[in-house]
Amino acid sequence: MRFLKVTYVIGLLLICAPSFSQSAKQQQLEEERQRLREEIVQMKKLREDNKLKERSVLDEVETINSQISTRENLIKITNQQANLLTREINVNFKKIDVYRTELKTLKEDYAKMIKKSYKSKSHQSRIMFLLSSSDFAQAYKRLQYMKQYNEHRKEQADRIESNTLELQKLNRDLSRQKEDKETLVVENREAQEKLKEEKKEQQILMASIRKKQGTYTKQIKQKEEQASAIDKAIEKLIREAIAKANKKAGKKVTKKGSATTFALTAEAKILADNFTSNKGKLPWPVGTGRVTKKFGRQPHPTLPNIQINSSGVEIETRKGEKARTIFEGEVIAIQKLKGASRLVQIRHGNYITTYYNIENITVKEGQKVSTKQSIGEVRVNPTTGRAIMKFLIYQNAKRLNPQSWIYRM
């Protein structure tokens, strides 16, 4: 009987071990699936808000491309969840087999015990069994045996009840898992149909672009030139901010605009170190939004034969959405740049974050700000109806990739 218990425990542990990690993975996948679903809903809302606006075909294609990419990720995650549920269902089947086998053995063993006990009672009573002892020591041993036998019977009965309840629970879990899997399969089927519709719309838009590729190529290059001019203006502001801070700290600058590194005070160094330690965990500069242009050199999302460069990330959000600081610091510049509406720059030790295409600004130069503090609203382009903010991070005069610093960007 002891060998049976040990074998049962080892078997159950081998079955249960992977299920714990699978449950954690399932939760992680579900969180990611919900995030992607919310992102799709948000993109759909943005497109509906912009339907009455005059939008360029390039903007429309960028939006539909992003929507397709997000939906493909959603389908992938949902498939992973369904596959994981299949594995969990198989694990539960094995658990049920183990419990049923042990339950059968326990019931057979218990039946033998009851039968033996009944026969024992029919031949002689417990009292006669004790009185027939040759001496006190034997009587004590018999009493202990009877006590252990009764305890073992009770333990077997409790074990049978416990296993029965566990078996019922496993069956309920199995039923729920099957329902969850069916829900995921249905949802994935619907997502696949929507993906087909979006790709068909994408093909129609791309066909119209190919007819006028020369015109659109020229538009893209003009936008790149405007973006480059804005980047130069931002970098000039940063060098000026460094020179101003260094002068205040008593450090001499040999040539105006040549400063590229902050001379840090003890307080500024602590702030910079705290900023560094939060890499990858910093909050988004808007409450809700999606990245429409990543950092660095990359193929144009619509015309991949054309290379574009981005000094930061572009985030599309909702009308009236607040721009907010990603870390505590000090506002060092509020400027109006051609083609960029207004920008706000915030210093965090030797780091500078830049938020541009901002309106209704609620902070002023020299003001101390806290993490997630609102600094204004993301401006809506009156022509396209899109609210897009460009966000940059610099360490001294060096550009950094914001996606490496912001949580899940």
GROMACS .gro file of C-alpha atoms in nm:
model
  409
    1MET     CA    1   0.000   0.000   0.000
    2ARG     CA    2   0.288   0.238   0.087
    3PHE     CA    3   0.451   0.166  -0.253
    4LEU     CA    4   0.121   0.256  -0.421
    5LYS     CA    5   0.108   0.590  -0.236
    6VAL     CA    6   0.467   0.678  -0.330
    7THR     CA    7   0.410   0.584  -0.695
    8TYR     CA    8   0.088   0.790  -0.701
    9VAL     CA    9   0.255   1.099  -0.551
   10ILE     CA   10   0.552   1.082  -0.792
   11GLY     CA   11   0.320   1.038  -1.091
   12LEU     CA   12   0.102   1.328  -0.984
   13LEU     CA   13   0.403   1.556  -0.932
   14LEU     CA   14   0.537   1.474  -1.278
   15ILE     CA   15   0.200   1.563  -1.429
   16CYS     CA   16   0.142   1.877  -1.222
   17ALA     CA   17   0.491   2.028  -1.259
   18PRO     CA   18   0.445   2.161  -1.616
   19SER     CA   19   0.090   2.278  -1.545
   20PHE     CA   20   0.208   2.548  -1.302
   21SER     CA   21   0.434   2.710  -1.564
   22GLN     CA   22   0.162   2.667  -1.828
   23SER     CA   23  -0.089   2.859  -1.612
   24ALA     CA   24   0.158   3.148  -1.571
   25LYS     CA   25   0.221   3.147  -1.946
   26GLN     CA   26  -0.153   3.139  -2.013
   27GLN     CA   27  -0.204   3.445  -1.795
   28GLN     CA   28   0.079   3.627  -1.974
   29LEU     CA   29  -0.070   3.543  -2.315
   30GLU     CA   30  -0.416   3.655  -2.204
   31GLU     CA   31  -0.279   3.992  -2.090
   32GLU     CA   32  -0.104   4.035  -2.426
   33ARG     CA   33  -0.419   3.930  -2.614
   34GLN     CA   34  -0.630   4.184  -2.426
   35ARG     CA   35  -0.371   4.456  -2.496
   36LEU     CA   36  -0.378   4.380  -2.870
   37ARG     CA   37  -0.758   4.376  -2.872
   38GLU     CA   38  -0.765   4.715  -2.703
   39GLU     CA   39  -0.512   4.846  -2.955
   40ILE     CA   40  -0.730   4.728  -3.245
   41VAL     CA   41  -1.038   4.890  -3.091
   42GLN     CA   42  -0.840   5.210  -3.046
   43MET     CA   43  -0.718   5.206  -3.409
   44LYS     CA   44  -1.073   5.143  -3.531
   45LYS     CA   45  -1.195   5.438  -3.322
   46LEU     CA   46  -0.919   5.662  -3.462
   47ARG     CA   47  -1.010   5.565  -3.818
   48GLU     CA   48  -1.380   5.628  -3.753
   49ASP     CA   49  -1.300   5.969  -3.603
   50ASN     CA   50  -1.099   6.055  -3.914
   51LYS     CA   51  -1.349   5.936  -4.176
   52LEU     CA   52  -1.491   6.282  -4.229
   53LYS     CA   53  -1.142   6.432  -4.262
   54GLU     CA   54  -0.948   6.470  -4.583
   55ARG     CA   55  -0.667   6.220  -4.537
   56SER     CA   56  -0.389   6.134  -4.780
   57VAL     CA   57  -0.372   5.784  -4.925
   58LEU     CA   58  -0.027   5.744  -4.765
   59ASP     CA   59  -0.173   5.815  -4.420
   60GLU     CA   60  -0.455   5.572  -4.483
   61VAL     CA   61  -0.216   5.296  -4.594
   62GLU     CA   62   0.008   5.351  -4.290
   63THR     CA   63  -0.295   5.314  -4.064
   64ILE     CA   64  -0.427   5.001  -4.235
   65ASN     CA   65  -0.075   4.847  -4.238
   66SER     CA   66  -0.046   4.902  -3.864
   67GLN     CA   67  -0.393   4.757  -3.809
   68ILE     CA   68  -0.309   4.448  -4.015
   69SER     CA   69   0.016   4.396  -3.824
   70THR     CA   70  -0.162   4.423  -3.489
   71ARG     CA   71  -0.437   4.183  -3.595
   72GLU     CA   72  -0.179   3.931  -3.718
   73ASN     CA   73  -0.013   3.951  -3.376
   74LEU     CA   74  -0.352   3.898  -3.212
   75ILE     CA   75  -0.414   3.588  -3.424
   76LYS     CA   76  -0.068   3.456  -3.336
   77ILE     CA   77  -0.121   3.511  -2.963
   78THR     CA   78  -0.469   3.355  -2.975
   79ASN     CA   79  -0.325   3.048  -3.151
   80GLN     CA   80  -0.060   3.017  -2.882
   81GLN     CA   81  -0.330   3.035  -2.615
   82ALA     CA   82  -0.538   2.767  -2.788
   83ASN     CA   83  -0.232   2.540  -2.819
   84LEU     CA   84  -0.145   2.594  -2.454
   85LEU     CA   85  -0.503   2.511  -2.354
   86THR     CA   86  -0.477   2.189  -2.557
   87ARG     CA   87  -0.168   2.095  -2.356
   88GLU     CA   88  -0.344   2.184  -2.029
   89ILE     CA   89  -0.643   1.973  -2.130
   90ASN     CA   90  -0.412   1.678  -2.201
   91VAL     CA   91  -0.245   1.726  -1.862
   92ASN     CA   92  -0.586   1.723  -1.694
   93PHE     CA   93  -0.679   1.404  -1.878
   94LYS     CA   94  -0.365   1.240  -1.736
   95LYS     CA   95  -0.445   1.371  -1.388
   96ILE     CA   96  -0.796   1.229  -1.414
   97ASP     CA   97  -0.656   0.888  -1.519
   98VAL     CA   98  -0.420   0.891  -1.217
   99TYR     CA   99  -0.700   0.986  -0.977
  100ARG     CA  100  -0.940   0.728  -1.122
  101THR     CA  101  -0.679   0.452  -1.094
  102GLU     CA  102  -0.600   0.541  -0.733
  103LEU     CA  103  -0.969   0.584  -0.650
  104LYS     CA  104  -1.043   0.237  -0.787
  105THR     CA  105  -0.756   0.086  -0.584
  106LEU     CA  106  -0.864   0.272  -0.269
  107LYS     CA  107  -1.223   0.154  -0.304
  108GLU     CA  108  -1.114  -0.209  -0.355
  109ASP     CA  109  -0.880  -0.189  -0.056
  110TYR     CA  110  -1.149  -0.025   0.156
  111ALA     CA  111  -1.401  -0.293   0.058
  112LYS     CA  112  -1.158  -0.566   0.167
  113MET     CA  113  -1.106  -0.388   0.500
  114ILE     CA  114  -1.480  -0.360   0.562
  115LYS     CA  115  -1.530  -0.726   0.469
  116LYS     CA  116  -1.247  -0.834   0.698
  117SER     CA  117  -1.383  -0.621   0.979
  118TYR     CA  118  -1.730  -0.771   0.938
  119LYS     CA  119  -1.595  -1.126   0.947
  120SER     CA  120  -1.392  -1.042   1.253
  121LYS     CA  121  -1.702  -0.911   1.431
  122SER     CA  122  -1.898  -1.225   1.346
  123HIS     CA  123  -1.642  -1.460   1.508
  124GLN     CA  124  -1.565  -1.268   1.822
  125SER     CA  125  -1.629  -0.930   1.966
  126ARG     CA  126  -1.359  -0.675   2.033
  127ILE     CA  127  -1.395  -0.734   2.405
  128MET     CA  128  -1.340  -1.109   2.370
  129PHE     CA  129  -1.042  -1.036   2.145
  130LEU     CA  130  -0.887  -0.826   2.422
  131LEU     CA  131  -0.987  -1.063   2.709
  132SER     CA  132  -0.833  -1.361   2.534
  133SER     CA  133  -0.490  -1.200   2.559
  134SER     CA  134  -0.229  -1.402   2.751
  135ASP     CA  135  -0.104  -1.099   2.942
  136PHE     CA  136  -0.138  -0.724   2.978
  137ALA     CA  137   0.134  -0.650   2.724
  138GLN     CA  138  -0.043  -0.856   2.455
  139ALA     CA  139  -0.375  -0.690   2.540
  140TYR     CA  140  -0.212  -0.346   2.501
  141LYS     CA  141  -0.066  -0.443   2.165
  142ARG     CA  142  -0.405  -0.572   2.048
  143LEU     CA  143  -0.570  -0.250   2.161
  144GLN     CA  144  -0.313  -0.046   1.967
  145TYR     CA  145  -0.366  -0.266   1.662
  146MET     CA  146  -0.742  -0.211   1.678
  147LYS     CA  147  -0.689   0.165   1.713
  148GLN     CA  148  -0.448   0.177   1.415
  149TYR     CA  149  -0.685  -0.036   1.209
  150ASN     CA  150  -0.975   0.203   1.275
  151GLU     CA  151  -0.756   0.504   1.199
  152HIS     CA  152  -0.647   0.343   0.873
  153ARG     CA  153  -1.011   0.280   0.779
  154LYS     CA  154  -1.094   0.644   0.852
  155GLU     CA  155  -0.789   0.759   0.652
  156GLN     CA  156  -0.898   0.544   0.357
  157ALA     CA  157  -1.252   0.684   0.374
  158ASP     CA  158  -1.121   1.041   0.388
  159ARG     CA  159  -0.885   0.970   0.099
  160ILE     CA  160  -1.170   0.833  -0.111
  161GLU     CA  161  -1.382   1.140  -0.039
  162SER     CA  162  -1.090   1.376  -0.115
  163ASN     CA  163  -1.009   1.201  -0.443
  164THR     CA  164  -1.373   1.202  -0.544
  165LEU     CA  165  -1.395   1.578  -0.488
  166GLU     CA  166  -1.065   1.637  -0.674
  167LEU     CA  167  -1.190   1.426  -0.963
  168GLN     CA  168  -1.508   1.632  -0.980
  169LYS     CA  169  -1.303   1.955  -0.976
  170LEU     CA  170  -1.077   1.829  -1.255
  171ASN     CA  171  -1.381   1.741  -1.464
  172ARG     CA  172  -1.521   2.093  -1.412
  173ASP     CA  173  -1.182   2.245  -1.504
  174LEU     CA  174  -1.169   2.028  -1.814
  175SER     CA  175  -1.514   2.142  -1.919
  176ARG     CA  176  -1.420   2.509  -1.866
  177GLN     CA  177  -1.093   2.468  -2.057
  178LYS     CA  178  -1.277   2.313  -2.350
  179GLU     CA  179  -1.520   2.608  -2.352
  180ASP     CA  180  -1.231   2.858  -2.334
  181LYS     CA  181  -1.058   2.686  -2.624
  182GLU     CA  182  -1.376   2.691  -2.833
  183THR     CA  183  -1.416   3.065  -2.759
  184LEU     CA  184  -1.058   3.129  -2.875
  185VAL     CA  185  -1.111   2.924  -3.191
  186VAL     CA  186  -1.427   3.120  -3.277
  187GLU     CA  187  -1.256   3.453  -3.203
  188ASN     CA  188  -0.960   3.355  -3.420
  189ARG     CA  189  -1.191   3.259  -3.706
  190GLU     CA  190  -1.355   3.603  -3.686
  191ALA     CA  191  -1.014   3.775  -3.670
  192GLN     CA  192  -0.904   3.586  -3.982
  193GLU     CA  193  -1.211   3.711  -4.171
  194LYS     CA  194  -1.149   4.071  -4.062
  195LEU     CA  195  -0.785   4.036  -4.163
  196LYS     CA  196  -0.891   3.929  -4.513
  197GLU     CA  197  -1.111   4.240  -4.541
  198GLU     CA  198  -0.829   4.467  -4.424
  199LYS     CA  199  -0.580   4.314  -4.668
  200LYS     CA  200  -0.828   4.360  -4.952
  201GLU     CA  201  -0.864   4.727  -4.855
  202GLN     CA  202  -0.484   4.753  -4.835
  203GLN     CA  203  -0.446   4.614  -5.189
  204ILE     CA  204  -0.693   4.868  -5.330
  205LEU     CA  205  -0.508   5.156  -5.162
  206MET     CA  206  -0.168   5.028  -5.276
  207ALA     CA  207  -0.292   5.001  -5.635
  208SER     CA  208  -0.393   5.369  -5.629
  209ILE     CA  209  -0.048   5.461  -5.490
  210ARG     CA  210   0.139   5.269  -5.759
  211LYS     CA  211  -0.041   5.470  -6.025
  212LYS     CA  212   0.109   5.792  -5.882
  213GLN     CA  213   0.429   5.660  -5.726
  214GLY     CA  214   0.642   5.951  -5.850
  215THR     CA  215   0.412   6.206  -5.686
  216TYR     CA  216   0.407   6.020  -5.354
  217THR     CA  217   0.785   5.968  -5.359
  218LYS     CA  218   0.830   6.344  -5.393
  219GLN     CA  219   0.589   6.404  -5.100
  220ILE     CA  220   0.782   6.161  -4.880
  221LYS     CA  221   1.115   6.328  -4.958
  222GLN     CA  222   0.969   6.669  -4.875
  223LYS     CA  223   0.847   6.537  -4.540
  224GLU     CA  224   1.193   6.391  -4.472
  225GLU     CA  225   1.354   6.731  -4.539
  226GLN     CA  226   1.106   6.900  -4.301
  227ALA     CA  227   1.175   6.637  -4.033
  228SER     CA  228   1.552   6.683  -4.074
  229ALA     CA  229   1.518   7.062  -4.031
  230ILE     CA  230   1.313   7.008  -3.714
  231ASP     CA  231   1.572   6.762  -3.577
  232LYS     CA  232   1.850   7.018  -3.632
  233ALA     CA  233   1.647   7.283  -3.449
  234ILE     CA  234   1.590   7.044  -3.157
  235GLU     CA  235   1.959   6.954  -3.137
  236LYS     CA  236   2.048   7.322  -3.139
  237LEU     CA  237   1.813   7.378  -2.844
  238ILE     CA  238   1.978   7.087  -2.660
  239ARG     CA  239   2.331   7.222  -2.714
  240GLU     CA  240   2.216   7.564  -2.596
  241ALA     CA  241   2.057   7.407  -2.286
  242ILE     CA  242   2.382   7.220  -2.210
  243ALA     CA  243   2.591   7.536  -2.254
  244LYS     CA  244   2.355   7.737  -2.032
  245ALA     CA  245   2.358   7.472  -1.757
  246ASN     CA  246   2.737   7.436  -1.772
  247LYS     CA  247   2.788   7.812  -1.752
  248LYS     CA  248   2.564   7.822  -1.446
  249ALA     CA  249   2.772   7.539  -1.296
  250GLY     CA  250   3.093   7.737  -1.363
  251LYS     CA  251   3.223   7.524  -1.649
  252LYS     CA  252   3.369   7.722  -1.940
  253VAL     CA  253   3.257   7.656  -2.299
  254THR     CA  254   3.519   7.739  -2.562
  255LYS     CA  255   3.278   7.789  -2.848
  256LYS     CA  256   2.911   7.885  -2.847
  257GLY     CA  257   2.688   7.588  -2.926
  258SER     CA  258   2.975   7.338  -2.900
  259ALA     CA  259   2.880   7.192  -2.562
  260THR     CA  260   2.770   6.828  -2.584
  261THR     CA  261   2.789   6.708  -2.222
  262PHE     CA  262   2.623   6.834  -1.904
  263ALA     CA  263   2.840   6.920  -1.604
  264LEU     CA  264   2.629   6.750  -1.338
  265THR     CA  265   2.575   6.869  -0.985
  266ALA     CA  266   2.533   6.604  -0.714
  267GLU     CA  267   2.153   6.647  -0.732
  268ALA     CA  268   2.147   6.622  -1.114
  269LYS     CA  269   2.364   6.309  -1.103
  270ILE     CA  270   2.121   6.137  -0.865
  271LEU     CA  271   1.831   6.228  -1.099
  272ALA     CA  272   2.024   6.097  -1.403
  273ASP     CA  273   2.108   5.772  -1.220
  274ASN     CA  274   1.742   5.722  -1.126
  275PHE     CA  275   1.640   5.783  -1.488
  276THR     CA  276   1.899   5.527  -1.604
  277SER     CA  277   1.783   5.266  -1.353
  278ASN     CA  278   1.427   5.294  -1.490
  279LYS     CA  279   1.526   5.201  -1.845
  280GLY     CA  280   1.252   4.987  -1.999
  281LYS     CA  281   1.009   5.074  -1.718
  282LEU     CA  282   0.926   5.439  -1.793
  283PRO     CA  283   0.559   5.525  -1.864
  284TRP     CA  284   0.425   5.627  -2.204
  285PRO     CA  285   0.420   6.002  -2.282
  286VAL     CA  286   0.045   5.970  -2.349
  287GLY     CA  287  -0.222   5.778  -2.161
  288THR     CA  288  -0.327   5.585  -2.470
  289GLY     CA  289  -0.178   5.561  -2.817
  290ARG     CA  290   0.015   5.352  -3.068
  291VAL     CA  291   0.353   5.393  -3.234
  292THR     CA  292   0.311   5.482  -3.602
  293LYS     CA  293   0.680   5.541  -3.675
  294LYS     CA  294   0.968   5.369  -3.497
  295PHE     CA  295   1.312   5.505  -3.416
  296GLY     CA  296   1.602   5.498  -3.663
  297ARG     CA  297   1.652   5.432  -4.032
  298GLN     CA  298   1.384   5.213  -4.186
  299PRO     CA  299   1.194   5.140  -4.510
  300HIS     CA  300   0.890   5.359  -4.568
  301PRO     CA  301   0.581   5.162  -4.456
  302THR     CA  302   0.406   5.221  -4.789
  303LEU     CA  303   0.692   5.248  -5.039
  304PRO     CA  304   0.961   5.011  -4.902
  305ASN     CA  305   1.211   5.105  -5.173
  306ILE     CA  306   1.240   5.447  -5.005
  307GLN     CA  307   1.441   5.478  -4.681
  308ILE     CA  308   1.327   5.718  -4.409
  309ASN     CA  309   1.486   5.818  -4.079
  310SER     CA  310   1.325   5.897  -3.747
  311SER     CA  311   1.508   6.067  -3.459
  312GLY     CA  312   1.239   5.952  -3.216
  313VAL     CA  313   0.904   5.778  -3.228
  314GLU     CA  314   0.572   5.908  -3.356
  315ILE     CA  315   0.268   5.820  -3.148
  316GLU     CA  316  -0.090   5.853  -3.272
  317THR     CA  317  -0.348   5.910  -3.003
  318ARG     CA  318  -0.702   6.040  -2.955
  319LYS     CA  319  -0.828   6.392  -2.996
  320GLY     CA  320  -0.779   6.588  -2.674
  321GLU     CA  321  -0.528   6.338  -2.531
  322LYS     CA  322  -0.286   6.485  -2.276
  323ALA     CA  323   0.090   6.471  -2.328
  324ARG     CA  324   0.259   6.377  -2.001
  325THR     CA  325   0.610   6.357  -1.861
  326ILE     CA  326   0.778   6.019  -1.842
  327PHE     CA  327   0.993   6.115  -1.541
  328GLU     CA  328   1.042   6.392  -1.291
  329GLY     CA  329   1.257   6.684  -1.405
  330GLU     CA  330   1.263   7.051  -1.506
  331VAL     CA  331   1.112   7.222  -1.811
  332ILE     CA  332   1.404   7.381  -1.996
  333ALA     CA  333   1.240   7.490  -2.323
  334ILE     CA  334   0.902   7.566  -2.479
  335GLN     CA  335   0.942   7.653  -2.846
  336LYS     CA  336   0.740   7.701  -3.162
  337LEU     CA  337   0.906   7.527  -3.457
  338LYS     CA  338   0.801   7.545  -3.819
  339GLY     CA  339   0.618   7.227  -3.915
  340ALA     CA  340   0.611   7.098  -3.559
  341SER     CA  341   0.364   7.319  -3.379
  342ARG     CA  342   0.512   7.368  -3.031
  343LEU     CA  343   0.749   7.152  -2.833
  344VAL     CA  344   0.832   7.104  -2.467
  345GLN     CA  345   1.174   6.988  -2.346
  346ILE     CA  346   1.232   6.848  -1.999
  347ARG     CA  347   1.570   6.784  -1.840
  348HIS     CA  348   1.632   6.481  -1.615
  349GLY     CA  349   1.994   6.518  -1.503
  350ASN     CA  350   2.192   6.460  -1.823
  351TYR     CA  351   1.886   6.329  -2.011
  352ILE     CA  352   1.642   6.542  -2.212
  353THR     CA  353   1.298   6.433  -2.328
  354THR     CA  354   1.129   6.623  -2.611
  355TYR     CA  355   0.756   6.624  -2.681
  356TYR     CA  356   0.644   6.805  -2.993
  357ASN     CA  357   0.322   6.884  -3.173
  358ILE     CA  358   0.179   7.006  -2.842
  359GLU     CA  359  -0.085   7.273  -2.782
  360ASN     CA  360  -0.263   7.422  -2.479
  361ILE     CA  361   0.063   7.387  -2.285
  362THR     CA  362   0.015   7.393  -1.908
  363VAL     CA  363   0.378   7.425  -1.789
  364LYS     CA  364   0.641   7.697  -1.815
  365GLU     CA  365   1.019   7.712  -1.846
  366GLY     CA  366   1.203   7.653  -1.519
  367GLN     CA  367   0.908   7.462  -1.369
  368LYS     CA  368   0.971   7.137  -1.181
  369VAL     CA  369   0.747   6.852  -1.302
  370SER     CA  370   0.665   6.505  -1.170
  371THR     CA  371   0.624   6.171  -1.346
  372LYS     CA  372   0.303   6.149  -1.556
  373GLN     CA  373   0.229   6.518  -1.507
  374SER     CA  374   0.025   6.669  -1.791
  375ILE     CA  375   0.215   6.930  -1.996
  376GLY     CA  376  -0.049   7.003  -2.262
  377GLU     CA  377  -0.253   6.837  -2.536
  378VAL     CA  378  -0.143   6.654  -2.849
  379ARG     CA  379  -0.236   6.879  -3.142
  380VAL     CA  380  -0.481   6.746  -3.402
  381ASN     CA  381  -0.380   6.809  -3.764
  382PRO     CA  382  -0.675   7.004  -3.914
  383THR     CA  383  -0.618   6.848  -4.258
  384THR     CA  384  -0.576   6.481  -4.169
  385GLY     CA  385  -0.766   6.478  -3.840
  386ARG     CA  386  -0.483   6.280  -3.677
  387ALA     CA  387  -0.333   6.358  -3.336
  388ILE     CA  388   0.033   6.257  -3.363
  389MET     CA  389   0.307   6.349  -3.117
  390LYS     CA  390   0.678   6.297  -3.183
  391PHE     CA  391   0.872   6.193  -2.877
  392LEU     CA  392   1.252   6.193  -2.841
  393ILE     CA  393   1.505   6.103  -2.571
  394TYR     CA  394   1.860   6.237  -2.560
  395GLN     CA  395   2.146   6.162  -2.324
  396ASN     CA  396   2.348   6.481  -2.338
  397ALA     CA  397   2.359   6.545  -2.716
  398LYS     CA  398   2.322   6.178  -2.813
  399ARG     CA  399   1.993   6.043  -2.952
  400LEU     CA  400   1.848   5.736  -2.782
  401ASN     CA  401   1.584   5.490  -2.894
  402PRO     CA  402   1.269   5.566  -2.688
  403GLN     CA  403   1.141   5.213  -2.745
  404SER     CA  404   1.427   5.081  -2.529
  405TRP     CA  405   1.324   5.310  -2.242
  406ILE     CA  406   0.943   5.310  -2.241
  407TYR     CA  407   0.758   5.012  -2.098
  408ARG     CA  408   0.627   4.786  -2.376
  409MET     CA  409   0.660   5.048  -2.649
   0.00000   0.00000   0.00000
